[in-house]
Short mmCIF file of C-alpha atoms in Angstrom, two decimals:
data_model
loop_
_atom_site.label_atom_id
_atom_site.label_comp_id
_atom_site.label_asym_id
_atom_site.label_seq_id
_atom_site.Cartn_x
_atom_site.Cartn_y
_atom_site.Cartn_z
CA MET U 1 68.59 168.51 23.36
CA SER U 2 67.76 172.21 23.69
CA LYS U 3 68.55 174.79 21.03
CA GLN U 4 70.88 176.48 23.51
CA SER U 5 72.99 173.37 24.01
CA LYS U 6 73.03 172.75 20.23
CA GLY U 7 74.42 176.20 19.68
CA ARG U 8 77.29 175.83 22.08
CA SER U 9 80.70 175.68 20.42
CA TRP U 10 83.77 174.08 21.95
CA LYS U 11 86.36 176.54 23.19
CA PHE U 12 90.03 175.76 23.76
CA PRO U 13 90.75 175.67 27.52
CA SER U 14 92.17 178.74 29.23
CA ALA U 15 95.79 178.99 30.36
CA TYR U 16 94.69 178.17 33.92
CA THR U 17 92.95 174.97 32.83
CA ILE U 18 95.86 173.84 30.65
CA LEU U 19 98.36 174.33 33.46
CA PHE U 20 96.13 172.69 36.07
CA VAL U 21 95.59 169.64 33.83
CA LEU U 22 99.37 169.43 33.34
CA LEU U 23 99.76 169.68 37.11
CA ILE U 24 97.47 166.65 37.54
CA LEU U 25 99.28 164.68 34.81
CA VAL U 26 102.74 165.37 36.26
CA ALA U 27 101.48 164.53 39.75
CA GLY U 28 100.14 161.29 38.28
CA LEU U 29 103.60 160.49 36.90
CA THR U 30 105.00 160.59 40.43
CA HIS U 31 102.85 157.51 41.18
CA ILE U 32 104.16 155.65 38.08
CA MET U 33 107.75 156.72 37.37
CA PRO U 34 110.61 155.42 39.48
CA ALA U 35 111.66 158.01 42.05
CA GLY U 36 115.28 158.58 42.84
CA TYR U 37 118.29 160.82 43.20
CA TYR U 38 121.88 161.06 42.09
CA ASP U 39 124.65 161.44 44.62
CA TYR U 40 125.56 165.13 44.72
CA GLN U 41 128.77 167.01 45.42
CA ASP U 42 128.72 170.43 47.09
CA GLU U 43 131.18 173.31 46.58
CA SER U 44 133.48 172.01 49.32
CA GLY U 45 133.71 168.57 47.69
CA GLN U 46 131.50 166.79 50.23
CA ILE U 47 129.32 164.00 48.82
CA ILE U 48 125.60 163.99 49.63
CA THR U 49 124.21 160.54 48.91
CA ALA U 50 120.95 159.84 47.10
CA GLN U 51 119.46 158.39 50.28
CA VAL U 52 120.28 161.53 52.26
CA MET U 53 118.82 163.70 49.47
CA SER U 54 115.57 161.71 49.56
CA GLU U 55 115.20 162.24 53.31
CA MET U 56 115.57 166.03 53.07
CA SER U 57 112.68 168.46 52.72
CA SER U 58 112.57 170.68 49.61
CA ALA U 59 113.63 173.65 51.77
CA GLU U 60 116.64 171.71 53.10
CA ARG U 61 117.67 170.70 49.59
CA LYS U 62 117.36 174.31 48.45
CA SER U 63 119.59 175.47 51.32
CA LEU U 64 122.43 173.26 50.04
CA GLY U 65 123.18 175.90 47.42
CA ASP U 66 125.25 174.99 44.35
CA ILE U 67 125.41 171.20 44.24
CA GLN U 68 126.13 169.01 41.22
CA PRO U 69 124.90 165.49 40.40
CA ILE U 70 127.56 162.80 39.88
CA ALA U 71 127.20 160.73 36.70
CA GLY U 72 126.39 157.06 37.10
CA THR U 73 125.18 157.32 40.71
CA PHE U 74 121.40 157.39 40.21
CA THR U 75 119.68 155.42 42.97
CA LYS U 76 116.00 154.57 43.15
CA VAL U 77 114.11 155.45 46.32
CA GLU U 78 110.57 154.89 47.51
CA ARG U 79 107.99 156.77 45.46
CA SER U 80 106.25 159.81 46.90
CA GLY U 81 103.02 160.26 44.92
CA GLN U 82 101.85 163.87 44.73
CA LEU U 83 98.24 163.69 43.48
CA LEU U 84 96.84 164.49 46.93
CA TYR U 85 99.31 167.35 47.41
CA ILE U 86 98.44 169.41 44.31
CA PRO U 87 96.81 172.25 46.32
CA MET U 88 99.96 172.49 48.45
CA ALA U 89 102.11 172.53 45.30
CA VAL U 90 100.19 175.57 44.04
CA VAL U 91 100.68 177.37 47.36
CA LYS U 92 104.37 176.41 47.46
CA GLY U 93 104.61 177.59 43.85
CA PHE U 94 103.51 181.04 44.98
CA TYR U 95 106.16 181.14 47.70
CA ASP U 96 108.75 179.86 45.23
CA SER U 97 107.89 182.53 42.65
CA ILE U 98 107.27 185.39 45.10
CA GLU U 99 109.98 187.64 43.63
CA VAL U 100 108.62 187.34 40.09
CA ALA U 101 105.02 187.68 41.32
CA VAL U 102 105.81 190.91 43.19
CA PHE U 103 107.69 192.21 40.15
CA VAL U 104 104.66 191.60 37.89
CA LEU U 105 102.22 193.16 40.40
CA PHE U 106 104.34 196.28 40.89
CA LEU U 107 104.85 196.53 37.13
CA GLY U 108 101.07 196.41 36.70
CA GLY U 109 100.70 199.10 39.35
CA PHE U 110 103.23 201.32 37.57
CA LEU U 111 101.42 200.89 34.23
CA GLY U 112 98.14 201.70 35.99
CA VAL U 113 99.52 205.06 37.18
CA ILE U 114 100.99 205.75 33.71
CA ALA U 115 97.61 204.96 32.12
CA ARG U 116 95.90 207.42 34.50
CA THR U 117 98.08 210.26 33.13
CA ARG U 118 97.02 209.40 29.54
CA ALA U 119 100.61 210.12 28.44
CA ILE U 120 100.99 206.71 26.75
CA ASP U 121 97.61 206.98 25.02
CA VAL U 122 98.38 210.40 23.54
CA GLY U 123 101.94 209.33 22.75
CA ILE U 124 100.71 206.20 20.93
CA THR U 125 98.30 208.24 18.82
CA ASN U 126 101.07 210.63 17.79
CA LEU U 127 103.51 207.78 17.10
CA MET U 128 100.89 206.06 14.95
CA GLU U 129 100.42 209.22 12.91
CA ASN U 130 104.18 209.61 12.38
CA MET U 131 104.85 205.90 11.63
CA LYS U 132 101.88 205.19 9.36
CA SER U 133 104.02 204.28 6.37
CA ARG U 134 106.90 202.76 8.37
CA MET U 135 105.24 200.20 10.64
CA TYR U 136 107.20 197.28 9.16
CA LEU U 137 110.43 199.16 9.82
CA LEU U 138 109.25 199.63 13.42
CA ILE U 139 108.60 195.88 13.71
CA THR U 140 112.10 195.12 12.40
CA ILE U 141 113.79 197.54 14.81
CA LEU U 142 111.78 196.35 17.82
CA MET U 143 112.38 192.66 17.12
CA PHE U 144 116.10 193.28 16.67
CA ILE U 145 116.22 195.12 20.02
CA PHE U 146 114.29 192.35 21.81
CA SER U 147 116.60 189.78 20.20
CA LEU U 148 119.62 191.66 21.55
CA GLY U 149 118.02 191.52 25.01
CA GLY U 150 117.63 187.75 24.65
CA ILE U 151 121.13 187.07 23.37
CA SER U 152 122.83 189.30 25.98
CA TYR U 153 121.07 188.67 29.28
CA GLY U 154 118.26 186.20 28.57
CA MET U 155 115.36 188.65 28.42
CA GLY U 156 112.42 186.62 29.75
CA GLU U 157 110.01 187.72 32.48
CA GLU U 158 111.01 191.33 31.76
CA THR U 159 109.18 191.15 28.40
CA ILE U 160 105.87 191.06 30.30
CA ALA U 161 106.34 194.81 30.78
CA PHE U 162 106.20 195.54 27.05
CA TYR U 163 102.96 193.85 25.98
CA PRO U 164 100.60 196.50 27.43
CA ILE U 165 102.68 199.14 25.63
CA LEU U 166 103.16 197.59 22.18
CA LEU U 167 99.80 195.84 21.73
CA PRO U 168 97.71 199.05 21.51
CA ILE U 169 100.19 200.62 19.05
CA MET U 170 100.02 197.75 16.58
CA VAL U 171 96.34 196.93 17.00
CA ALA U 172 95.47 200.60 16.46
CA ALA U 173 97.63 200.51 13.31
CA GLY U 174 95.48 197.68 11.92
CA PHE U 175 97.60 194.63 12.75
CA ASP U 176 96.07 191.66 14.53
CA VAL U 177 97.04 190.86 18.09
CA MET U 178 99.08 187.81 17.04
CA ALA U 179 101.49 189.90 14.98
CA ALA U 180 101.79 192.37 17.84
CA GLY U 181 102.49 189.71 20.45
CA ALA U 182 104.95 187.87 18.19
CA VAL U 183 107.16 190.96 17.90
CA ILE U 184 108.01 190.59 21.60
CA LEU U 185 107.60 186.85 22.12
CA LEU U 186 109.57 185.63 19.10
CA GLY U 187 111.90 188.63 19.08
CA ALA U 188 113.23 188.00 22.59
CA GLY U 189 112.74 184.24 22.24
CA VAL U 190 115.07 183.82 19.27
CA GLY U 191 117.73 185.80 21.14
CA VAL U 192 117.45 183.54 24.18
CA LEU U 193 117.58 180.47 21.94
CA ALA U 194 120.89 181.60 20.38
CA SER U 195 122.36 183.07 23.58
CA VAL U 196 125.95 184.20 23.47
CA LEU U 197 126.42 186.14 26.70
CA ASN U 198 123.28 185.17 28.66
CA PRO U 199 124.55 184.53 32.23
CA PHE U 200 121.42 182.56 33.22
CA ALA U 201 121.86 180.00 30.41
CA THR U 202 125.21 180.09 28.62
CA GLY U 203 127.09 181.43 31.66
CA ILE U 204 125.82 178.86 34.17
CA ALA U 205 126.11 175.99 31.69
CA SER U 206 129.67 176.95 30.71
CA ASP U 207 130.72 177.16 34.34
CA LEU U 208 129.22 173.75 35.17
CA ALA U 209 130.72 172.20 32.03
CA GLY U 210 134.15 173.60 32.89
CA VAL U 211 134.61 175.65 29.70
CA SER U 212 134.97 179.36 28.93
CA LEU U 213 131.90 181.47 28.14
CA THR U 214 133.50 182.25 24.76
CA ASP U 215 133.89 178.57 23.77
CA GLY U 216 131.36 177.84 21.05
CA MET U 217 130.59 181.54 20.52
CA GLY U 218 131.23 181.34 16.76
CA LEU U 219 128.50 178.76 16.10
CA ARG U 220 126.04 180.59 18.37
CA LEU U 221 126.66 183.90 16.62
CA MET U 222 126.07 182.13 13.29
CA GLN U 223 122.85 180.68 14.71
CA TRP U 224 121.70 184.13 15.87
CA ALA U 225 122.68 185.79 12.58
CA ILE U 226 120.56 183.27 10.64
CA PHE U 227 117.60 182.86 12.99
CA THR U 228 116.95 186.52 13.86
CA PRO U 229 116.41 187.79 10.27
CA PHE U 230 114.30 184.71 9.53
CA THR U 231 112.15 185.37 12.63
CA ILE U 232 111.63 189.00 11.62
CA PHE U 233 110.74 187.86 8.08
CA TYR U 234 108.27 185.30 9.46
CA VAL U 235 106.41 187.86 11.60
CA ILE U 236 106.36 190.59 8.92
CA ARG U 237 105.17 188.10 6.29
CA TYR U 238 102.29 187.10 8.55
CA ALA U 239 101.50 190.74 9.44
CA LYS U 240 101.41 191.76 5.76
CA SER U 241 99.16 188.85 4.80
CA VAL U 242 96.68 189.73 7.56
CA MET U 243 96.72 193.42 6.58
CA LYS U 244 95.73 192.38 3.04
CA ASN U 245 93.15 189.82 4.13
CA LYS U 246 91.79 189.95 7.70
CA ALA U 247 90.38 186.43 7.30
CA LEU U 248 93.94 185.04 7.37
CA SER U 249 94.39 186.09 10.98
CA VAL U 250 94.64 183.11 13.34
CA THR U 251 92.31 185.04 15.66
CA ALA U 252 89.98 186.27 12.89
CA ASP U 253 86.78 185.33 14.73
CA LEU U 254 88.03 186.86 17.99
CA ASN U 255 89.64 190.08 16.76
CA GLU U 256 86.61 192.30 17.24
CA SER U 257 86.27 191.49 20.94
CA ILE U 258 90.07 191.34 21.51
CA ASN U 259 90.67 194.70 19.84
CA LYS U 260 87.84 196.29 21.79
CA GLU U 261 89.43 195.08 25.05
CA ILE U 262 92.97 196.15 24.14
CA LEU U 263 91.85 199.55 22.86
CA ALA U 264 89.25 200.08 25.61
CA ASN U 265 91.03 203.15 26.97
CA HIS U 266 92.62 204.26 23.71
CA GLU U 267 91.34 207.36 21.95
CA SER U 268 92.18 207.83 18.30
CA THR U 269 91.73 211.61 18.39
CA ILE U 270 95.10 213.27 17.82
CA GLU U 271 96.02 215.78 20.50
CA LYS U 272 99.25 217.40 21.59
CA LEU U 273 101.17 216.11 24.57
CA THR U 274 101.02 218.47 27.52
CA THR U 275 104.26 219.41 29.27
CA ARG U 276 103.38 217.12 32.17
CA GLN U 277 102.61 214.21 29.82
CA PHE U 278 105.86 214.78 27.95
CA ILE U 279 107.83 214.57 31.22
CA VAL U 280 105.85 211.45 32.22
CA LEU U 281 106.83 209.78 28.92
CA GLY U 282 110.45 210.66 29.61
CA LEU U 283 110.22 209.11 33.10
CA PHE U 284 108.47 206.08 31.63
CA ILE U 285 111.27 205.48 29.11
CA LEU U 286 113.95 206.18 31.73
CA THR U 287 112.43 203.59 34.09
CA PHE U 288 112.69 200.86 31.48
CA VAL U 289 116.20 201.91 30.48
CA VAL U 290 117.27 201.60 34.14
CA MET U 291 115.53 198.20 34.37
CA VAL U 292 117.38 196.81 31.34
CA PHE U 293 120.73 198.30 32.42
CA SER U 294 120.35 196.88 35.93
CA LEU U 295 120.08 193.35 34.51
CA LEU U 296 123.11 193.49 32.20
CA PRO U 297 125.89 191.17 33.47
CA LEU U 298 128.59 193.77 32.76
CA ARG U 299 131.02 192.21 35.24
CA ASP U 300 130.82 188.86 33.42
CA TRP U 301 131.57 190.53 30.09
CA ASN U 302 134.51 192.53 31.45
CA PRO U 303 135.85 192.45 35.04
CA GLU U 304 136.79 196.12 34.72
CA TRP U 305 133.08 196.98 34.49
CA ASP U 306 132.44 195.70 38.01
CA TRP U 307 131.70 199.22 39.27
CA LEU U 308 128.94 199.58 36.65
CA THR U 309 127.21 196.30 37.56
CA LEU U 310 124.11 196.88 39.68
CA ASP U 311 123.36 193.22 40.53
CA TRP U 312 119.64 193.94 40.58
CA TYR U 313 116.99 191.28 40.28
CA PHE U 314 113.21 191.17 40.53
CA THR U 315 113.02 192.58 44.08
CA GLU U 316 115.04 195.67 43.22
CA ILE U 317 113.20 196.18 39.92
CA ALA U 318 109.84 195.95 41.72
CA ALA U 319 111.09 198.69 44.06
CA LEU U 320 112.10 200.71 40.98
CA PHE U 321 108.56 200.48 39.56
CA PHE U 322 107.04 201.39 42.92
CA THR U 323 109.26 204.47 43.24
CA ALA U 324 108.64 205.47 39.62
CA SER U 325 104.87 205.17 40.19
CA ILE U 326 105.00 207.75 42.98
CA ILE U 327 107.27 210.12 41.04
CA VAL U 328 105.11 209.86 37.89
CA GLY U 329 101.94 210.48 39.89
CA LEU U 330 103.39 213.59 41.52
CA VAL U 331 104.78 214.94 38.24
CA ALA U 332 101.40 214.38 36.56
CA GLY U 333 99.66 216.29 39.35
CA LEU U 334 97.59 213.34 40.54
CA LYS U 335 96.08 213.36 44.01
CA GLU U 336 97.32 210.88 46.61
CA SER U 337 94.11 208.84 46.27
CA GLU U 338 94.38 208.82 42.47
CA ILE U 339 97.93 207.47 42.61
CA GLY U 340 96.92 204.75 45.09
CA ASN U 341 93.76 203.73 43.23
CA SER U 342 95.51 203.69 39.85
CA PHE U 343 98.34 201.55 41.23
CA VAL U 344 95.91 199.03 42.75
CA SER U 345 93.83 198.96 39.56
CA GLY U 346 96.92 198.28 37.43
CA ALA U 347 98.10 195.52 39.78
CA LYS U 348 94.65 193.92 39.60
CA ASP U 349 94.89 193.79 35.79
CA VAL U 350 97.94 191.49 35.94
CA LEU U 351 96.75 189.13 38.69
CA GLY U 352 95.94 186.54 36.04
CA VAL U 353 99.55 186.57 34.83
CA VAL U 354 100.76 186.08 38.41
CA PHE U 355 98.53 183.03 38.84
CA VAL U 356 99.84 181.56 35.57
CA LEU U 357 103.40 181.95 36.87
CA VAL U 358 102.39 180.34 40.17
CA LEU U 359 100.81 177.31 38.45
CA SER U 360 103.92 176.91 36.26
CA ARG U 361 106.14 176.94 39.33
CA GLY U 362 103.79 174.40 40.95
CA LEU U 363 104.79 171.89 38.27
CA LYS U 364 108.40 172.16 39.39
CA ILE U 365 107.37 171.70 43.04
CA VAL U 366 105.43 168.52 42.18
CA MET U 367 108.43 167.02 40.38
CA GLU U 368 110.83 167.95 43.18
CA ASP U 369 108.61 166.60 45.96
CA GLY U 370 107.78 163.53 43.84
CA MET U 371 111.53 162.99 43.28
CA ILE U 372 111.25 162.40 39.51
CA MET U 373 113.52 165.18 38.18
CA ASP U 374 116.63 163.05 38.60
CA SER U 375 114.74 160.09 37.13
CA ILE U 376 114.23 162.04 33.89
CA LEU U 377 117.93 162.96 33.88
CA SER U 378 118.90 159.32 34.48
CA PHE U 379 116.82 158.28 31.46
CA ALA U 380 118.68 160.87 29.36
CA GLU U 381 122.07 159.70 30.64
CA THR U 382 121.29 156.06 29.81
CA THR U 383 119.99 156.99 26.35
CA VAL U 384 123.08 158.89 25.13
CA THR U 385 125.84 156.74 26.64
CA GLY U 386 127.89 155.01 23.92
CA LEU U 387 126.30 156.72 20.89
CA PRO U 388 128.43 157.84 17.87
CA LYS U 389 129.11 161.58 17.97
CA ILE U 390 126.65 162.83 15.30
CA LEU U 391 123.82 160.83 16.83
CA TYR U 392 125.03 161.83 20.32
CA ILE U 393 124.79 165.60 19.78
CA ASN U 394 121.37 165.36 18.15
CA MET U 395 120.11 163.03 20.87
CA ILE U 396 121.40 165.54 23.45
CA TYR U 397 119.35 168.23 21.67
CA TRP U 398 116.20 166.11 21.50
CA LEU U 399 116.47 164.95 25.10
CA HIS U 400 116.98 168.51 26.32
CA ILE U 401 113.77 169.45 24.51
CA LEU U 402 112.00 166.74 26.54
CA MET U 403 113.67 167.77 29.80
CA SER U 404 112.94 171.48 29.16
CA ILE U 405 109.22 170.73 29.09
CA PHE U 406 109.49 169.42 32.64
CA ILE U 407 112.21 171.87 33.74
CA PRO U 408 111.37 175.18 31.96
CA SER U 409 113.96 177.13 33.95
CA THR U 410 117.14 177.54 31.83
CA SER U 411 119.37 177.84 34.89
CA GLY U 412 117.61 174.92 36.61
CA LEU U 413 118.03 172.71 33.55
CA ALA U 414 121.72 173.63 33.27
CA GLY U 415 122.21 172.81 36.95
CA VAL U 416 120.95 169.25 36.65
CA SER U 417 122.09 168.31 33.14
CA MET U 418 125.49 169.90 32.47
CA PRO U 419 127.48 168.12 35.21
CA ILE U 420 126.46 164.82 33.61
CA MET U 421 125.99 165.52 29.89
CA ALA U 422 129.18 167.57 29.42
CA PRO U 423 131.64 164.88 30.68
CA LEU U 424 129.79 162.20 28.68
CA ALA U 425 130.37 164.30 25.54
CA GLU U 426 134.11 163.72 25.71
CA LEU U 427 133.57 159.95 25.61
CA ALA U 428 131.59 160.46 22.39
CA GLY U 429 134.25 162.80 20.91
CA VAL U 430 132.00 165.88 21.08
CA SER U 431 133.12 169.23 22.51
CA ARG U 432 131.50 170.35 25.74
CA SER U 433 130.71 173.77 24.24
CA LEU U 434 128.61 172.08 21.52
CA VAL U 435 126.60 170.32 24.24
CA ILE U 436 125.91 173.76 25.75
CA THR U 437 124.70 175.02 22.36
CA ALA U 438 122.37 172.00 22.10
CA TYR U 439 121.06 172.55 25.64
CA GLN U 440 120.30 176.27 25.26
CA SER U 441 118.82 175.80 21.77
CA ALA U 442 116.48 173.16 23.16
CA SER U 443 115.52 175.25 26.18
CA GLY U 444 114.96 178.33 24.00
CA LEU U 445 112.78 176.39 21.55
CA VAL U 446 110.66 174.86 24.31
CA ASN U 447 110.13 178.33 25.82
CA LEU U 448 108.32 179.19 22.58
CA PHE U 449 105.76 176.38 22.63
CA SER U 450 105.47 174.57 25.96
CA PRO U 451 102.48 175.44 28.18
CA THR U 452 104.68 174.66 31.19
CA GLY U 453 106.52 177.93 30.49
CA GLY U 454 105.08 180.75 32.59
CA ILE U 455 106.49 183.46 30.30
CA LEU U 456 104.73 182.09 27.20
CA MET U 457 101.41 181.55 28.95
CA GLY U 458 101.62 184.96 30.63
CA ALA U 459 102.36 186.61 27.28
CA LEU U 460 99.40 184.90 25.62
CA MET U 461 97.16 185.95 28.48
CA LEU U 462 98.19 189.60 28.17
CA SER U 463 97.74 189.40 24.39
CA LYS U 464 94.29 187.72 24.73
CA ILE U 465 95.47 184.92 22.39
CA PRO U 466 94.24 181.34 23.00
CA TYR U 467 97.09 178.82 23.15
CA ASP U 468 95.82 176.77 20.19
CA ARG U 469 95.70 179.89 17.97
CA TYR U 470 99.29 180.71 18.86
CA ILE U 471 100.41 177.17 17.96
CA LYS U 472 98.60 177.50 14.63
CA PHE U 473 100.59 180.68 13.95
CA ALA U 474 103.97 179.44 15.23
CA LEU U 475 104.00 175.75 14.22
CA ASN U 476 105.80 176.15 10.88
CA TYR U 477 108.29 178.53 12.47
CA LEU U 478 109.04 176.11 15.31
CA ILE U 479 109.54 173.19 12.91
CA ILE U 480 111.94 175.19 10.73
CA ILE U 481 113.96 176.39 13.75
CA PHE U 482 114.10 172.81 15.09
CA LEU U 483 115.37 171.41 11.77
CA ALA U 484 117.83 174.28 11.24
CA THR U 485 119.29 173.74 14.73
CA THR U 486 119.67 170.02 14.02
CA VAL U 487 121.61 170.88 10.84
CA LEU U 488 123.85 173.39 12.67
CA LEU U 489 124.65 170.93 15.47
CA THR U 490 125.47 168.23 12.92
CA MET U 491 127.74 170.67 11.08
CA GLY U 492 129.34 171.53 14.40
CA VAL U 493 130.34 167.90 14.91
CA MET U 494 131.37 167.25 11.30
CA PHE U 495 133.55 170.34 10.95
CA ASN U 496 134.59 170.60 14.60
CA ILE U 497 133.10 174.06 15.19
CA GLY U 498 131.38 175.31 18.32
#
C-alpha cells in the first residue's frame, strides 16, 4: 500500500451522494413493498377507484386537483419497480421543482449584483463594529424573527436567501459556521414545527380534517412559547462555548478552509458607505420586506384584509429579484455588462442548491411512480386503528415522523394523511385538532434532520457544513424536542387541550 493511500482519510459523503443513495434505496423499495392506492374522492364527490388511479400517469393524477383518500379502501396493484427509471426521476424532479429552482437561481443572481456593489460587504463591516459587544442579542432577535416567519407562514425555501447575508457577519465576528447557520435553520424550523397560522401546514390540515384553523391554537402557542426560547438558548450556549474554545466547534478541523471561502470577498477594513451603497442597502432590505409581505396569508387571518393579500409565490418572487437586480445595478452605476455578468455569476454560485432540491423532489417522483406512497399510509392506518387514546396520539406522532421522511412536503403529507387519520381519531376519543398538532410537529422535526428535505440539505450546502457535523451539533436538541412534544401531546389527551 502506498504512503498516499495510507494517508487518505474517510470523508462523509456530499449532499449529492447522500440524496442519490437515498434515491436508489427508495427505488429499491418499489420492487419490494406492495404497491397500491386508496379510492379517492374529488371536490365534486365523484369516486376515483384505486384501479383507475393506478392506470393514470403522474401528470393525469396531478391534474385531478384536490382529491382525498377514503379510509379503509386501500387496494394492492401490480408493482412498478423504479430502479431503471432513476435518471428519469431526476429529470422529472427538475420539472416538478421548476418554480423553486428558478426562485433560487434568480435569488443568486440578485445577490451577485448586490455583491458587485460592495454595499453588503461595507455594511457588514460597519454592523460588526457597532454590534461587537451585542452579538448574542443580535442572535436572539434574528432567531425570534425567523421563528415568527415559521409560525406565521411556514418560512422554508425563503430562508435560503438569508444564508449568504448572515454567514459572513457571524463568521467575521468570530463565530463558527454552525452557529451562524443554526440561527436561520433552527430559528425558522422551530416556528414551522409549532405552526399556528401557517397556511401550508396548519391551514391545509385543518381544512382537510374539517376543523377551524383556531382549534388547537392554545397548545401550539404553548409549544412555540416553550420551544423558541429553548432553541435560542441552545444555539447561544453552543456559540459561547465555541467562542471560548475553538476546539469545541463541530467543524473545528474545517473552519479555516470554510471561513476562507465564506469571507473570500469580505474586507475587514472599515470604510464609510457611499451614497450609492446606502441606497443599494435600502433597496436590498426593501426587496426582502416585499418578499416576506407577499407570502403572508393575510386573507386567511382576516377576510377584511383580502385587498392586502398579494397571492405571490415563487414565480412572482423570482420576478421581484430579477427586477430588483436591474434597479440595484442602475442605482449603483454599473454598466450593462457588469449587471449581466454579476447576475450570471451569482446564479452559478447557487446551482448546487438547485440540484439538491431537484434530487429531493426526485425521491417524491420515484414513490409516486412506484405507487408506494399510499402503501405507507395504509401501514399507518392499520397500525393506529383500535389503539387507546394516549397510545393513539403518540403513535400518530411517531408514524408521521416516518411518513415525513418519505413525504417531506408539509402540504403533501397533510393531503394524504389528514383525510384518514383525522376521522380515525374520533374512534379513539382524540380531538382532530390534536392530530393536526402531532402531524405538524412531526413534519417540522423531520425537516430539521432528514436528508430527504431539500431545504435542510440546501442550507448545509450554503453553510459549507457536512451533514454528519450538523447531526453532531443538533442531535441532543432534536431528542429533547422529540421528547417534549411527546409529553405535550400526552398532556393534550389527558387534560383535553388542543
